Amino acid sequence: MNEQVIEALKLYRYKVLTDSRDLEELYRLRYKCYRAERSIASNERKIMTDAFDESPNCVHVAVTLDEQIQAAVRLHLVSRLCLISPTVEVFPEILEQTALTQTILDPTRFVIDPSARAQRVPLHFLALRIPFLATMFYDIDLALAPVRAEHSAFYRRYLGYESTMEPRQYPGLKKPIHLLTAKVKEQRQAVLARTPVFGPVEGIPHSNILFPSLSDVYVASKGSQSEAA
């Protein structure tokens, strides 16, 4: 699998989305993906967005091919400067279990274009590199994974997540969501030993992601970022 991901990384690009046109393309892709799985109700605009997309601690990152979005993940960086996060709203107990000096990464709205899936490109690995690299760049303590039951095994096997709370209804979704968590600093070396392509890849500069600092709304637990991704 590592070789397949490496070959895909040579073709695909990562892009932090800030332009309104890019974001609209993203919201339409979300709608397409979630409707395909019958996870959301239909709407006339054929877009999927919510107030969390506008949060100051939110970062949208896409995987693109020929400037077209093929996959994407939404990230919320939770620290003492900003506690806003969709998953924290559904599972508020997670803040009680985490000291305010610790940081949380909340990746949500994981989508892959159905037509791209049909081409058997390992886009799920390319997309999952986004939150993993974000945990390194932002020096994250705890990563969340709000996922459906059928996706839990993947997160446990490849990323060292553990089940934390029983499934709950998630705003806007028809299916309940489980909460998995990972103490990423403790798990990082084991994850990279199993699947090295989740981390930085030497020789493919564009496989890195130019994450924004978010210094106004995010501060790492040690007061500094550990390393750029």
N, CA and C of each residue as an Amber inpcrd file, in Angstrom:
protein
   687
   0.8210000  -1.2090000   0.0000000   0.0000000   0.0000000   0.0000000
   0.8580000   1.2640000   0.0000000   1.9880000   1.2520000   0.7110000
   2.8510000   2.4260000   0.7440000   3.2920000   2.8310000  -0.6630000
   3.6370000   1.8570000  -1.5030000   4.0800000   2.1680000  -2.8600000
   2.9500000   2.7700000  -3.6830000   1.7400000   2.2660000  -3.5120000
   0.5910000   2.8100000  -4.2400000   0.3330000   4.2540000  -3.8320000
   0.4550000   4.5320000  -2.5390000   0.2470000   5.8980000  -2.0600000
   1.3390000   6.8230000  -2.5840000   2.5710000   6.3500000  -2.6030000
   3.6840000   7.1510000  -3.1310000   3.4270000   7.5240000  -4.5880000
   2.9930000   6.5580000  -5.3810000   2.7020000   6.8410000  -6.7840000
   1.5750000   7.8570000  -6.9230000   0.5700000   7.7590000  -6.0700000
  -0.5360000   8.7140000  -6.1090000  -0.0700000  10.1050000  -5.6920000
   0.8210000  10.1620000  -4.7000000   1.3230000  11.4520000  -4.2280000
   2.0780000  12.2060000  -5.3170000   2.6490000  11.4880000  -6.2580000
   3.3730000  12.1340000  -7.3470000   2.4240000  12.8960000  -8.2700000
   1.1550000  12.4770000  -8.2890000   0.1790000  13.0750000  -9.2000000
  -0.7180000  14.1090000  -8.5360000  -1.0370000  13.8790000  -7.2670000
  -2.0220000  14.7150000  -6.5730000  -1.3420000  15.8480000  -5.8110000
  -2.1230000  16.8540000  -5.4680000  -1.6440000  18.0140000  -4.7250000
  -2.5470000  18.2650000  -3.5250000  -1.9940000  18.9220000  -2.5060000
  -2.7730000  19.3540000  -1.3490000  -2.9900000  20.8590000  -1.4320000
  -4.1590000  21.3020000  -1.0310000  -4.4660000  22.7240000  -1.0990000
  -5.3100000  23.1370000   0.0970000  -4.8640000  24.1560000   0.8110000
  -5.6800000  24.7430000   1.8750000  -6.6680000  25.6960000   1.2020000
  -7.9480000  25.4670000   1.4310000  -8.9870000  26.2150000   0.7280000
  -9.4160000  27.4410000   1.5160000  -9.3340000  28.5940000   0.8700000
  -9.7950000  29.8470000   1.4760000 -10.6550000  30.6600000   0.5240000
 -10.4680000  30.4630000  -0.7740000 -11.2300000  31.2020000  -1.7760000
 -12.6890000  30.7430000  -1.7820000 -13.6070000  31.6610000  -1.9410000
 -15.0420000  31.3420000  -1.8920000 -15.4450000  30.3540000  -2.9830000
 -14.8160000  30.4500000  -4.1560000 -15.1500000  29.5190000  -5.2370000
 -14.6750000  28.1050000  -4.9080000 -13.4920000  27.9990000  -4.3230000
 -12.9940000  26.6860000  -3.9040000 -13.8970000  26.0890000  -2.8320000
 -14.3200000  26.9200000  -1.8950000 -15.1670000  26.4270000  -0.8130000
 -16.5270000  25.9840000  -1.3250000 -17.0690000  26.7000000  -2.2880000
 -18.3480000  26.2640000  -2.8620000 -18.1900000  24.9200000  -3.5650000
 -17.0860000  24.7460000  -4.2800000 -16.8210000  23.4500000  -4.9130000
 -16.7450000  22.3530000  -3.8580000 -16.0940000  22.6570000  -2.7430000
 -15.9940000  21.6980000  -1.6480000 -17.3670000  21.3560000  -1.0930000
 -18.1900000  22.3660000  -0.8140000 -19.5150000  22.1270000  -0.2420000
 -20.3920000  21.3100000  -1.1820000 -20.2170000  21.4960000  -2.4890000
 -20.9830000  20.7020000  -3.4560000 -20.4900000  19.2530000  -3.4910000
 -19.1780000  19.0720000  -3.3530000 -18.6460000  17.7140000  -3.2920000
 -19.1450000  17.0060000  -2.0390000 -19.1330000  17.7060000  -0.9230000
 -19.6660000  17.1320000   0.3180000 -21.0920000  16.6320000   0.1130000
 -21.9110000  17.5080000  -0.4510000 -23.3200000  17.1650000  -0.6670000
 -23.4170000  15.9070000  -1.5310000 -22.6510000  15.8740000  -2.6020000
 -22.6610000  14.7280000  -3.5080000 -22.2950000  13.4390000  -2.7750000
 -21.2570000  13.5120000  -1.9450000 -20.7810000  12.3210000  -1.2310000
 -21.7660000  11.8550000  -0.1680000 -22.2580000  12.7800000   0.6370000
 -23.1670000  12.4020000   1.7080000 -24.5190000  11.9500000   1.1780000
 -24.9740000  12.5550000   0.0770000 -26.2260000  12.1040000  -0.5340000
 -26.0670000  10.7080000  -1.1200000 -24.8890000  10.4170000  -1.6900000
 -24.6510000   9.0940000  -2.2650000 -24.7810000   7.9980000  -1.2150000
 -24.4520000   8.3500000   0.0410000 -24.5590000   7.3760000   1.1350000
 -25.8530000   7.5430000   1.9220000 -26.7230000   8.4430000   1.4430000
 -28.0220000   8.6970000   2.0780000 -27.8670000   9.1070000   3.5380000
 -26.8220000   9.8970000   3.7960000 -26.5280000  10.3200000   5.1650000
 -27.1710000  11.6540000   5.5200000 -27.6140000  12.4060000   4.4950000
 -28.2270000  13.7120000   4.7330000 -29.4810000  13.8480000   3.8820000
 -30.3200000  14.7920000   4.2750000 -31.5110000  15.0980000   3.4850000
 -31.1170000  15.9580000   2.2830000 -31.9220000  15.9210000   1.2430000
 -31.6390000  16.7200000   0.0610000 -31.9720000  18.1870000   0.3050000
 -31.3400000  19.0670000  -0.4700000 -31.7030000  20.4810000  -0.4340000
 -31.5580000  21.0650000  -1.8350000 -32.2670000  22.1500000  -2.0890000
 -32.3130000  22.7190000  -3.4310000 -30.9650000  23.2570000  -3.8880000
 -30.1650000  23.7810000  -2.9780000 -28.8810000  24.3750000  -3.3560000
 -27.8330000  23.3150000  -3.6790000 -28.0550000  22.0920000  -3.2170000
 -27.1150000  20.9800000  -3.4390000 -25.7250000  21.2920000  -2.8870000
 -25.7060000  21.8850000  -1.7120000 -24.4530000  22.1060000  -1.0050000
 -24.6160000  21.6170000   0.4310000 -23.4960000  21.3320000   1.0740000
 -23.4980000  20.8990000   2.4670000 -22.5040000  21.7540000   3.2350000
 -23.0110000  22.6020000   4.0930000 -22.1620000  23.4660000   4.9000000
 -22.8830000  23.7590000   6.2080000 -22.1350000  24.2450000   7.1970000
 -22.7220000  24.6180000   8.4790000 -21.8970000  25.7390000   9.0950000
 -22.3310000  26.2080000  10.2570000 -21.6610000  27.3460000  10.8930000
 -20.2130000  27.0390000  11.2540000 -19.8880000  25.7740000  11.4990000
 -18.5130000  25.4270000  11.8680000 -17.5270000  25.6740000  10.7210000
 -18.0180000  25.7160000   9.4920000 -17.1390000  26.0150000   8.3670000
 -16.5600000  27.4230000   8.4530000 -17.2190000  28.2920000   9.2280000
 -16.7710000  29.6780000   9.3640000 -15.9990000  29.9330000  10.6690000
 -15.7800000  28.9010000  11.4590000 -15.0820000  29.0830000  12.7290000
 -13.6530000  29.5680000  12.4950000 -13.1570000  30.4610000  13.3460000
 -11.7990000  30.9890000  13.1390000 -10.7070000  29.9410000  13.2790000
 -11.0070000  28.8320000  13.9630000 -10.0150000  27.7670000  14.1450000
 -10.2110000  26.6150000  13.1670000 -10.8940000  26.9010000  12.0640000
 -11.2070000  25.8750000  11.0570000 -10.2510000  25.9900000   9.8780000
  -9.7870000  24.8330000   9.3830000  -8.9300000  24.7760000   8.1980000
  -9.5010000  23.7110000   7.2600000  -9.7500000  24.0940000   6.0100000
 -10.2240000  23.1610000   4.9900000  -9.0470000  22.7640000   4.1110000
  -8.8010000  21.4790000   4.0020000  -7.6960000  21.0090000   3.1690000
  -8.2350000  20.0050000   2.1530000  -7.8470000  20.1940000   0.8930000
  -8.3190000  19.3230000  -0.1750000  -7.1740000  18.5750000  -0.8320000
  -7.5020000  17.4400000  -1.4190000  -6.6000000  16.6970000  -2.2930000
  -7.0870000  16.9710000  -3.7110000  -6.2140000  17.5050000  -4.5630000
  -6.6540000  17.9120000  -5.8950000  -5.8840000  17.1840000  -6.9980000
  -6.5250000  17.1070000  -8.1460000  -5.9060000  16.5800000  -9.3550000
  -6.3280000  17.4920000 -10.4950000  -5.3610000  18.0760000 -11.1840000
  -5.6540000  19.0420000 -12.2430000  -6.5610000  20.1530000 -11.7270000
  -6.2900000  20.5770000 -10.4880000  -6.9860000  21.6830000  -9.8290000
  -8.4410000  21.3750000  -9.4850000  -8.8350000  20.1160000  -9.5980000
 -10.1760000  19.7020000  -9.2130000 -10.1120000  18.9680000  -7.8720000
 -11.0320000  19.2780000  -6.9600000 -11.0390000  18.6420000  -5.6490000
 -11.5050000  17.1960000  -5.7670000 -10.6560000  16.2830000  -5.3270000
 -10.9750000  14.8630000  -5.3450000 -11.3330000  14.3230000  -3.9620000
 -10.8020000  14.9710000  -2.9320000 -11.0720000  14.5540000  -1.5520000
 -10.7980000  15.7540000  -0.6560000 -11.3240000  15.7000000   0.5670000
 -11.1160000  16.8290000   1.4720000 -11.4030000  16.4300000   2.9070000
 -10.8350000  17.1990000   3.8240000 -11.0740000  17.0310000   5.2600000
 -11.1600000  18.4220000   5.8850000 -12.0830000  18.5830000   6.8210000
 -12.1830000  19.8230000   7.5950000 -11.5180000  19.6080000   8.9480000
 -10.6700000  20.5480000   9.3420000  -9.9570000  20.4530000  10.6130000
 -10.3800000  21.5760000  11.5410000 -10.5810000  21.2540000  12.8200000
 -10.7460000  22.2700000  13.8550000  -9.6380000  22.0810000  14.8790000
  -8.9220000  23.1650000  15.1580000  -7.8280000  23.1560000  16.1180000
  -8.3380000  23.7120000  17.4440000  -8.3950000  22.8640000  18.4430000
  -8.9590000  23.2370000  19.7350000  -7.8430000  23.4290000  20.7530000
  -7.7850000  24.6200000  21.3210000  -6.8330000  24.9180000  22.3840000
  -7.5100000  25.8680000  23.3640000  -6.7910000  26.3110000  24.3800000
  -7.3880000  27.2040000  25.3720000  -7.8260000  28.5320000  24.7540000
  -7.3180000  28.8580000  23.5710000  -7.7040000  30.1050000  22.9180000
  -9.0290000  29.9990000  22.1830000  -9.4150000  28.7870000  21.8100000
 -10.6700000  28.5860000  21.0760000 -11.1280000  27.1390000  21.2450000
 -12.2850000  26.9680000  21.8580000 -12.7870000  25.6290000  22.1590000
 -13.8840000  25.1860000  21.1950000 -14.0320000  25.8930000  20.0740000
 -15.0870000  25.5790000  19.1100000 -14.7190000  24.3520000  18.2910000
 -15.6730000  23.4170000  18.1950000 -15.4520000  22.2070000  17.4090000
 -16.7700000  21.4540000  17.3000000 -17.1140000  20.9480000  16.1110000
 -18.3740000  20.2110000  15.9730000 -18.4480000  18.9600000  16.8390000
 -17.3430000  18.2360000  16.9300000 -17.3680000  17.0060000  17.7220000
 -17.3820000  17.3010000  19.2160000 -16.6980000  18.3610000  19.6230000
 -16.7430000  18.7680000  21.0330000 -18.1660000  19.1640000  21.4250000
 -18.9090000  19.7340000  20.5000000 -20.3020000  20.1010000  20.7900000
 -21.1570000  18.8630000  21.0310000 -20.8940000  17.8000000  20.2770000
 -21.6680000  16.5610000  20.4300000 -21.1840000  15.7370000  21.6170000
 -19.8720000  15.7520000  21.8570000 -19.2680000  14.9950000  22.9600000
 -18.5360000  15.9710000  23.8940000 -19.2660000  16.8320000  24.6020000
 -18.6090000  17.8630000  25.4190000 -17.7590000  17.3070000  26.5540000
 -18.0150000  16.0480000  26.9260000 -17.2380000  15.4490000  28.0080000
 -15.7540000  15.3650000  27.6780000 -15.4460000  15.4030000  26.3800000
 -14.0410000  15.2720000  26.0040000 -13.2120000  16.4160000  26.5690000
 -13.8230000  17.5900000  26.7410000 -13.1050000  18.7160000  27.3320000
 -12.8650000  18.4990000  28.8210000 -13.7990000  17.8080000  29.4650000
 -13.6420000  17.5180000  30.8920000 -12.5100000  16.5310000  31.1160000
 -12.2630000  15.6810000  30.1170000 -11.2060000  14.6790000  30.2450000
  -9.8520000  15.2130000  29.7720000  -9.8570000  16.4130000  29.2180000
  -8.6400000  16.9970000  28.6660000  -8.3350000  18.3040000  29.3760000
  -7.1630000  18.4250000  29.9290000  -6.7820000  19.6760000  30.5870000
  -6.7590000  20.8080000  29.5660000  -7.0590000  22.0070000  30.0140000
  -7.0910000  23.1560000  29.1080000  -5.7270000  23.4560000  28.5030000
  -4.6790000  22.9040000  29.0900000  -3.3430000  23.1060000  28.5150000
  -3.0750000  22.1510000  27.3580000  -3.9550000  21.1690000  27.1470000
  -3.7850000  20.2270000  26.0550000  -4.5350000  20.6930000  24.8180000
  -4.1150000  20.1880000  23.6730000  -4.7320000  20.5770000  22.4080000
  -5.4420000  19.3880000  21.7650000  -6.4470000  19.7140000  20.9400000
  -7.2600000  18.6910000  20.2990000  -7.3690000  18.9980000  18.8110000
  -7.2660000  17.9610000  17.9910000  -7.5610000  18.0890000  16.5690000
  -8.8660000  17.3570000  16.2840000  -9.7950000  18.0610000  15.6600000
 -11.0950000  17.4800000  15.3300000 -11.2730000  17.4660000  13.8110000
 -10.9610000  16.3370000  13.1490000 -11.1500000  16.2450000  11.7040000
 -12.5710000  15.7450000  11.3960000 -13.2690000  16.4710000  10.5500000
 -14.6250000  16.0830000  10.1680000 -14.8140000  16.2890000   8.6680000
 -16.0100000  15.9300000   8.1920000 -16.3780000  16.1030000   6.7800000
 -15.3410000  15.4910000   5.8340000 -14.9520000  14.2580000   6.1500000
 -14.0340000  13.4940000   5.3110000 -14.8120000  13.0320000   4.0760000
 -14.4180000  13.5050000   2.8880000 -15.1310000  13.1410000   1.6640000
 -14.1650000  12.7720000   0.5500000 -14.6100000  11.8400000  -0.2890000
 -13.8690000  11.4440000  -1.4920000 -14.8740000  11.3720000  -2.6330000
 -14.5400000  12.0020000  -3.7450000 -15.4340000  11.9980000  -4.8960000
 -15.7200000  10.5550000  -5.3170000 -16.9940000  10.1610000  -5.4140000
 -17.3290000   8.7790000  -5.8040000 -16.7030000   8.3540000  -7.1250000
 -16.5790000   9.2570000  -8.0760000 -15.9790000   8.8990000  -9.3610000
 -14.4930000   8.6040000  -9.2100000 -13.8310000   9.2800000  -8.2740000
 -12.4170000   9.0170000  -8.0130000 -12.2430000   7.6730000  -7.3260000
 -13.1730000   7.3230000  -6.4530000 -13.1030000   6.0110000  -5.7950000
 -13.1050000   4.8910000  -6.8290000 -13.8780000   5.0680000  -7.8920000
 -14.0200000   4.0270000  -8.9020000 -12.7120000   3.7570000  -9.6370000
 -11.7840000   4.7010000  -9.5850000 -10.5000000   4.5340000 -10.2640000
  -9.4800000   3.7880000  -9.4130000  -9.8730000   3.3860000  -8.2070000
  -9.0330000   2.5880000  -7.3070000  -7.7480000   3.3080000  -6.8780000
  -7.7870000   4.6260000  -6.8720000  -6.6720000   5.4010000  -6.3260000
  -6.8230000   5.4110000  -4.8020000  -5.7390000   5.2110000  -4.0290000
  -5.8600000   5.1610000  -2.5580000  -6.0710000   6.5500000  -1.9490000
  -7.1530000   7.2140000  -2.3660000  -7.4030000   8.5740000  -1.9020000
  -7.7030000   8.6380000  -0.4130000  -8.2190000   7.5530000   0.1620000
  -8.4870000   7.5820000   1.6030000  -7.1830000   7.7330000   2.3850000
  -6.0950000   7.1320000   1.8920000  -4.8060000   7.3110000   2.5540000
  -4.2810000   8.7260000   2.3410000  -4.4420000   9.2540000   1.1220000
  -4.0030000  10.6180000   0.8630000  -4.7670000  11.6070000   1.7330000
  -6.0670000  11.3750000   1.8950000  -6.8780000  12.2750000   2.7200000
  -6.5550000  12.1270000   4.2040000  -6.2830000  10.9100000   4.6420000
  -5.9800000  10.7080000   6.0630000  -4.5940000  11.2340000   6.4380000
  -3.7480000  11.4730000   5.4400000  -2.4760000  12.1270000   5.7370000
  -2.7170000  13.5510000   6.2600000  -3.8190000  14.1630000   5.8460000
  -4.0900000  15.5530000   6.2270000  -4.1600000  15.7070000   7.7420000
  -5.0450000  14.9810000   8.4500000  -5.0590000  15.1460000   9.9010000
  -3.7890000  14.6500000  10.5820000  -3.1620000  13.6090000  10.0290000
  -1.9370000  13.1130000  10.6620000  -0.8400000  14.1690000  10.5870000
  -0.6370000  14.7570000   9.4110000   0.3650000  15.8140000   9.2830000
  -0.0110000  17.0300000  10.1190000  -1.3040000  17.2830000  10.2610000
  -1.7430000  18.4110000  11.0920000  -1.3840000  18.1890000  12.5560000
  -1.4630000  16.9470000  13.0240000  -1.0880000  16.6870000  14.4180000
   0.3840000  16.9820000  14.6520000   1.2000000  16.7900000  13.6250000
   2.6240000  17.0770000  13.7460000   2.8760000  18.5840000  13.6860000
   2.2790000  19.2310000  12.7160000   2.5140000  20.6710000  12.5360000
   2.0320000  21.4800000  13.7350000   0.8490000  21.1390000  14.2390000
   0.2570000  21.9090000  15.3300000   0.5890000  21.3580000  16.7190000
   1.4170000  20.3180000  16.7700000   1.8490000  19.7440000  18.0540000
   0.6440000  19.3330000  18.9010000  -0.2320000  18.5450000  18.2850000
  -1.5010000  18.1350000  18.9110000  -1.2780000  17.0620000  19.9720000
  -2.0700000  17.1430000  21.0320000  -2.0310000  16.1260000  22.0840000
  -3.0270000  14.9920000  21.8330000  -4.2590000  15.3690000  21.4640000
  -5.3250000  14.3700000  21.3160000  -6.0400000  14.5860000  19.9890000
  -6.1510000  13.5280000  19.1920000  -6.8810000  13.5940000  17.9300000
  -8.2010000  12.8550000  18.0780000  -9.2510000  13.4510000  17.5460000
 -10.5800000  12.8400000  17.5730000 -10.8710000  12.1750000  16.2280000
 -11.7540000  11.1900000  16.2630000 -12.2400000  10.5620000  15.0340000
 -13.7240000  10.2700000  15.2240000 -14.5850000  11.1970000  14.8210000
 -16.0280000  10.9530000  14.8780000 -16.4480000  10.1820000  13.6300000
 -16.6590000   8.8800000  13.7510000 -16.8690000   8.0360000  12.5730000
 -18.0510000   7.0970000  12.7790000 -18.5540000   6.5970000  11.6670000
 -19.5880000   5.5660000  11.7370000 -18.9490000   4.2460000  12.1410000
 -19.7460000   3.3510000  12.6700000 -19.2350000   2.0940000  13.2220000
 -18.4000000   1.3100000  12.2210000 -18.8370000   1.2940000  10.9480000
 -18.1370000   0.4850000   9.9480000 -16.7530000   1.0160000   9.6020000
 -16.4470000   2.2500000  10.0050000 -15.1280000   2.8200000   9.7220000
 -14.1660000   2.7170000  10.9160000 -14.6640000   2.2850000  12.0450000
 -13.8590000   2.2760000  13.2700000 -12.6280000   1.3840000  13.1570000
 -12.7820000   0.2240000  12.5400000 -11.6810000  -0.7450000  12.4750000
 -10.4710000  -0.1620000  11.7560000 -10.7040000   0.6280000  10.7160000
  -9.5970000   1.2240000   9.9740000  -8.7860000   2.1440000  10.8700000
  -9.4510000   2.9810000  11.6450000  -8.7540000   3.9340000  12.5080000
  -7.9780000   3.2180000  13.6050000  -8.5430000   2.1310000  14.1100000
  -7.8240000   1.3620000  15.1320000  -6.5880000   0.6920000  14.5380000
  -6.7480000   0.1080000  13.3700000  -5.6600000  -0.6690000  12.7620000
  -4.5080000   0.2120000  12.3130000  -4.8040000   1.2940000  11.6210000
  -3.7500000   2.0900000  11.0040000  -3.2680000   3.2720000  11.8410000
  -4.1360000   3.8020000  12.7020000  -3.7990000   5.0540000  13.3730000
  -3.8090000   4.9690000  14.9010000  -4.0550000   3.7910000  15.4460000
  -3.9500000   3.6160000  16.8840000  -5.0480000   4.2670000  17.7050000
  -6.2210000   4.4800000  17.0920000  -7.3380000   5.0740000  17.8400000
  -8.0040000   4.0350000  18.7370000  -8.6800000   4.5270000  19.7610000
  -9.4410000   3.6820000  20.6760000 -10.8470000   4.2460000  20.8350000
 -11.8070000   3.3530000  21.0240000 -13.1860000   3.7910000  21.2590000
 -13.2510000   4.5290000  22.5880000 -13.9320000   5.6650000  22.5790000
 -13.9880000   6.5040000  23.7720000 -15.4000000   6.6680000  24.3100000
 -16.3720000   6.9040000  23.4120000 -17.7510000   7.1100000  23.8480000
 -18.7170000   6.4080000  22.9100000 -19.8760000   6.0520000  23.4560000
 -20.9020000   5.3670000  22.6810000 -21.4460000   6.2970000  21.6030000
 -21.9870000   5.7090000  20.5090000 -22.4770000   6.5240000  19.3930000
 -23.6110000   7.4700000  19.7790000 -23.6090000   8.6270000  19.1350000
 -24.6470000   9.6350000  19.3410000 -25.0760000  10.1970000  18.0020000
 -26.2290000  10.8460000  18.0000000 -26.6890000  11.5280000  16.7950000
 -25.8330000  12.7660000  16.5630000 -25.4340000  12.9500000  15.3190000
 -24.5780000  14.0590000  14.9280000 -25.4170000  15.0470000  14.1320000
 -25.3430000  16.3320000  14.4240000 -26.1920000  17.3200000  13.7470000
 -26.1260000  17.2260000  12.2260000 -27.2910000  17.1120000  11.6030000
 -27.3710000  17.0920000  10.1570000 -27.1820000  15.7320000   9.5200000
 -26.7660000  14.7160000  10.3010000 -26.5360000  13.3860000   9.7560000
 -27.6250000  12.4210000  10.2080000 -27.9350000  11.4680000   9.3510000
 -28.9850000  10.5080000   9.6670000 -28.4730000   9.3340000  10.4910000
 -27.1680000   9.0620000  10.4120000 -26.6040000   7.8990000  11.0840000
 -25.8020000   8.3300000  12.3140000 -25.8680000   7.5570000  13.4050000
 -25.1140000   7.9110000  14.6120000 -23.6130000   7.8220000  14.3960000
 -22.8690000   8.5610000  15.2150000 -21.4210000   8.6550000  15.0970000
 -20.7400000   8.1690000  16.3750000 -19.7390000   7.3260000  16.2120000
 -18.9080000   6.8810000  17.3310000 -17.7630000   7.8720000  17.5290000
 -17.2750000   7.9720000  18.7470000 -16.1110000   8.8130000  18.9980000
 -14.9170000   7.9460000  19.3520000 -13.8760000   8.0430000  18.5290000
 -12.5960000   7.4040000  18.7950000 -11.5890000   8.5080000  19.0750000
 -10.5850000   8.2020000  19.8790000  -9.5390000   9.1840000  20.1620000
  -8.1720000   8.5130000  20.1260000  -7.1600000   9.3410000  19.8890000
  -5.7790000   8.8390000  19.8830000  -4.8660000   9.8680000  20.5290000
  -4.0210000   9.4090000  21.4350000  -2.9720000  10.2600000  21.9990000
  -1.8300000  10.2340000  20.9860000  -1.8800000  11.1760000  20.0750000
  -1.0720000  11.0700000  18.8630000   0.4280000  11.1280000  19.1070000
   0.8820000  11.8320000  20.1070000   2.3180000  11.8860000  20.3610000
   2.8490000  10.5230000  20.7970000   2.0130000   9.7760000  21.5180000
   2.4120000   8.4430000  21.9580000   2.3260000   7.4330000  20.8130000
   1.3880000   7.6510000  19.8870000   1.1390000   6.6990000  18.8090000
   1.9680000   6.9580000  17.5560000   2.5460000   8.1500000  17.4390000
   3.1260000   8.5860000  16.1590000   4.1680000   7.6170000  15.5970000
   5.1350000   7.2340000  16.3830000   6.2010000   6.3830000  15.8680000
   5.6860000   5.0140000  15.4420000   4.7460000   4.4660000  16.1850000
   4.1770000   3.1730000  15.8160000   3.3930000   3.2770000  14.5110000
   2.6530000   4.3700000  14.3460000   1.8910000   4.5830000  13.1090000
   2.8350000   4.7030000  11.9180000   3.8980000   5.4850000  12.0710000
   4.8390000   5.6760000  10.9740000   5.6270000   4.4000000  10.6650000
   5.8390000   3.5790000  11.6620000   6.5270000   2.3080000  11.4220000
   5.6590000   1.3870000  10.5650000   4.3330000   1.4050000  10.8350000
   3.4140000   0.5700000  10.0680000   3.1340000   1.1610000   8.6840000
   2.9240000   2.4800000   8.6410000   2.5000000   3.1400000   7.3980000
   3.2890000   4.4320000   7.2420000   4.5170000   4.3580000   6.7440000
   5.3860000   5.5420000   6.6700000   4.8060000   6.6920000   5.8520000
   3.9420000   6.3940000   4.8760000   3.4440000   7.4590000   3.9980000
   2.4800000   8.4110000   4.7020000   2.0520000   8.1010000   5.9100000
   1.2350000   9.0570000   6.6410000   2.0620000  10.2900000   7.0260000
   3.3540000  10.1310000   7.1410000   4.2210000  11.2400000   7.5180000
   4.8060000  11.9400000   6.3110000   5.7330000  12.8870000   6.5340000
   6.4000000  13.5790000   5.4250000   7.1120000  12.5900000   4.5110000
   7.0650000  12.8560000   3.2160000   7.6700000  11.9720000   2.2270000
   8.8140000  12.7120000   1.5340000  10.0310000  12.2630000   1.7600000
  11.1870000  12.8960000   1.1280000  11.1430000  12.6770000  -0.3840000
  11.5460000  13.6770000  -1.1130000  11.6060000  13.5470000  -2.5600000
  10.3390000  13.9700000  -3.2790000   9.2550000  14.2300000  -2.5250000
   8.0140000  14.7020000  -3.1450000   7.5870000  15.9550000  -2.3790000
   8.1910000  17.0910000  -2.6640000   7.9140000  18.3200000  -1.8960000
   6.4390000  18.6940000  -1.8470000   5.7140000  18.4680000  -2.9540000
   4.3050000  18.8770000  -2.9540000   3.4110000  17.9360000  -2.1430000
   3.9980000  16.9000000  -1.5500000   3.2120000  16.0420000  -0.6660000
   3.0650000  16.6600000   0.7210000   3.7850000  17.7540000   0.9630000
   3.6340000  18.4930000   2.2140000   2.4290000  19.4270000   2.1230000
   1.9900000  19.9480000   3.2680000   0.8110000  20.8070000   3.3230000
   1.1950000  22.1300000   3.9780000   0.8220000  23.2320000   3.3580000
   1.1380000  24.5560000   3.8930000   0.0360000  24.9920000   4.8620000
   0.0600000  24.4100000   6.0430000  -0.9460000  24.7480000   7.0470000
  -0.7710000  26.1960000   7.5190000  -1.8790000  26.9060000   7.7790000
  -1.7730000  28.2450000   8.3720000  -1.4500000  28.1490000   9.8510000
  -0.8380000  29.1730000  10.4140000  -0.4290000  29.1180000  11.8200000
  -1.6020000  29.2110000  12.7840000  -2.6340000  29.9850000  12.4150000
  -3.8020000  30.2050000  13.2940000  -3.3830000  30.7590000  14.6530000
  -2.3320000  31.5550000  14.6800000  -1.7660000  32.0080000  15.9520000
  -2.7340000  32.8410000  16.7970000  -3.7230000  33.4500000  16.1610000
  -4.6910000  34.2520000  16.9100000  -5.6810000  33.4020000  17.7020000
  -5.8810000  32.1620000  17.2580000  -6.9120000  31.3270000  17.8870000
  -6.4010000  29.9730000  18.3530000  -5.1160000  29.7020000  18.1320000
  -4.5850000  28.3970000  18.5210000  -3.1940000  28.5450000  19.1220000
  -2.9640000  27.8150000  20.1980000  -1.6360000  27.7800000  20.7990000
  -1.3360000  26.3410000  21.1960000  -0.1720000  25.8490000  20.8080000
   0.2210000  24.4800000  21.1370000   0.4390000  24.3360000  22.6270000
   0.3550000  23.1160000  23.1170000   0.4370000  22.8740000  24.5550000
   1.7740000  23.3010000  25.1460000   2.8410000  23.2720000  24.3270000
   4.1550000  23.6710000  24.8100000   4.5050000  25.0860000  24.3630000
   3.5270000  25.7460000  23.7320000   3.7550000  27.1200000  23.3250000
   4.4310000  27.3020000  21.9970000   4.7360000  26.1710000  21.3130000
   5.3740000  26.2780000  19.9910000   5.0290000  25.0590000  19.1650000
   5.1060000  25.2080000  17.8540000   4.8420000  24.1040000  16.9480000
   6.0760000  23.2170000  16.8770000   5.8330000  21.9010000  16.7610000
   6.9570000  20.9720000  16.8110000   7.7160000  20.9100000  15.4910000
   7.0180000  20.7940000  14.3660000   7.6870000  20.7500000  13.0790000
   6.6530000  20.9580000  11.9820000   7.0710000  21.5700000  10.9130000
   6.1520000  21.8040000   9.8000000   5.9250000  20.5210000   9.0340000
   4.7130000  20.4320000   8.4600000   4.3990000  19.2560000   7.6460000
   4.5140000  19.6160000   6.1710000
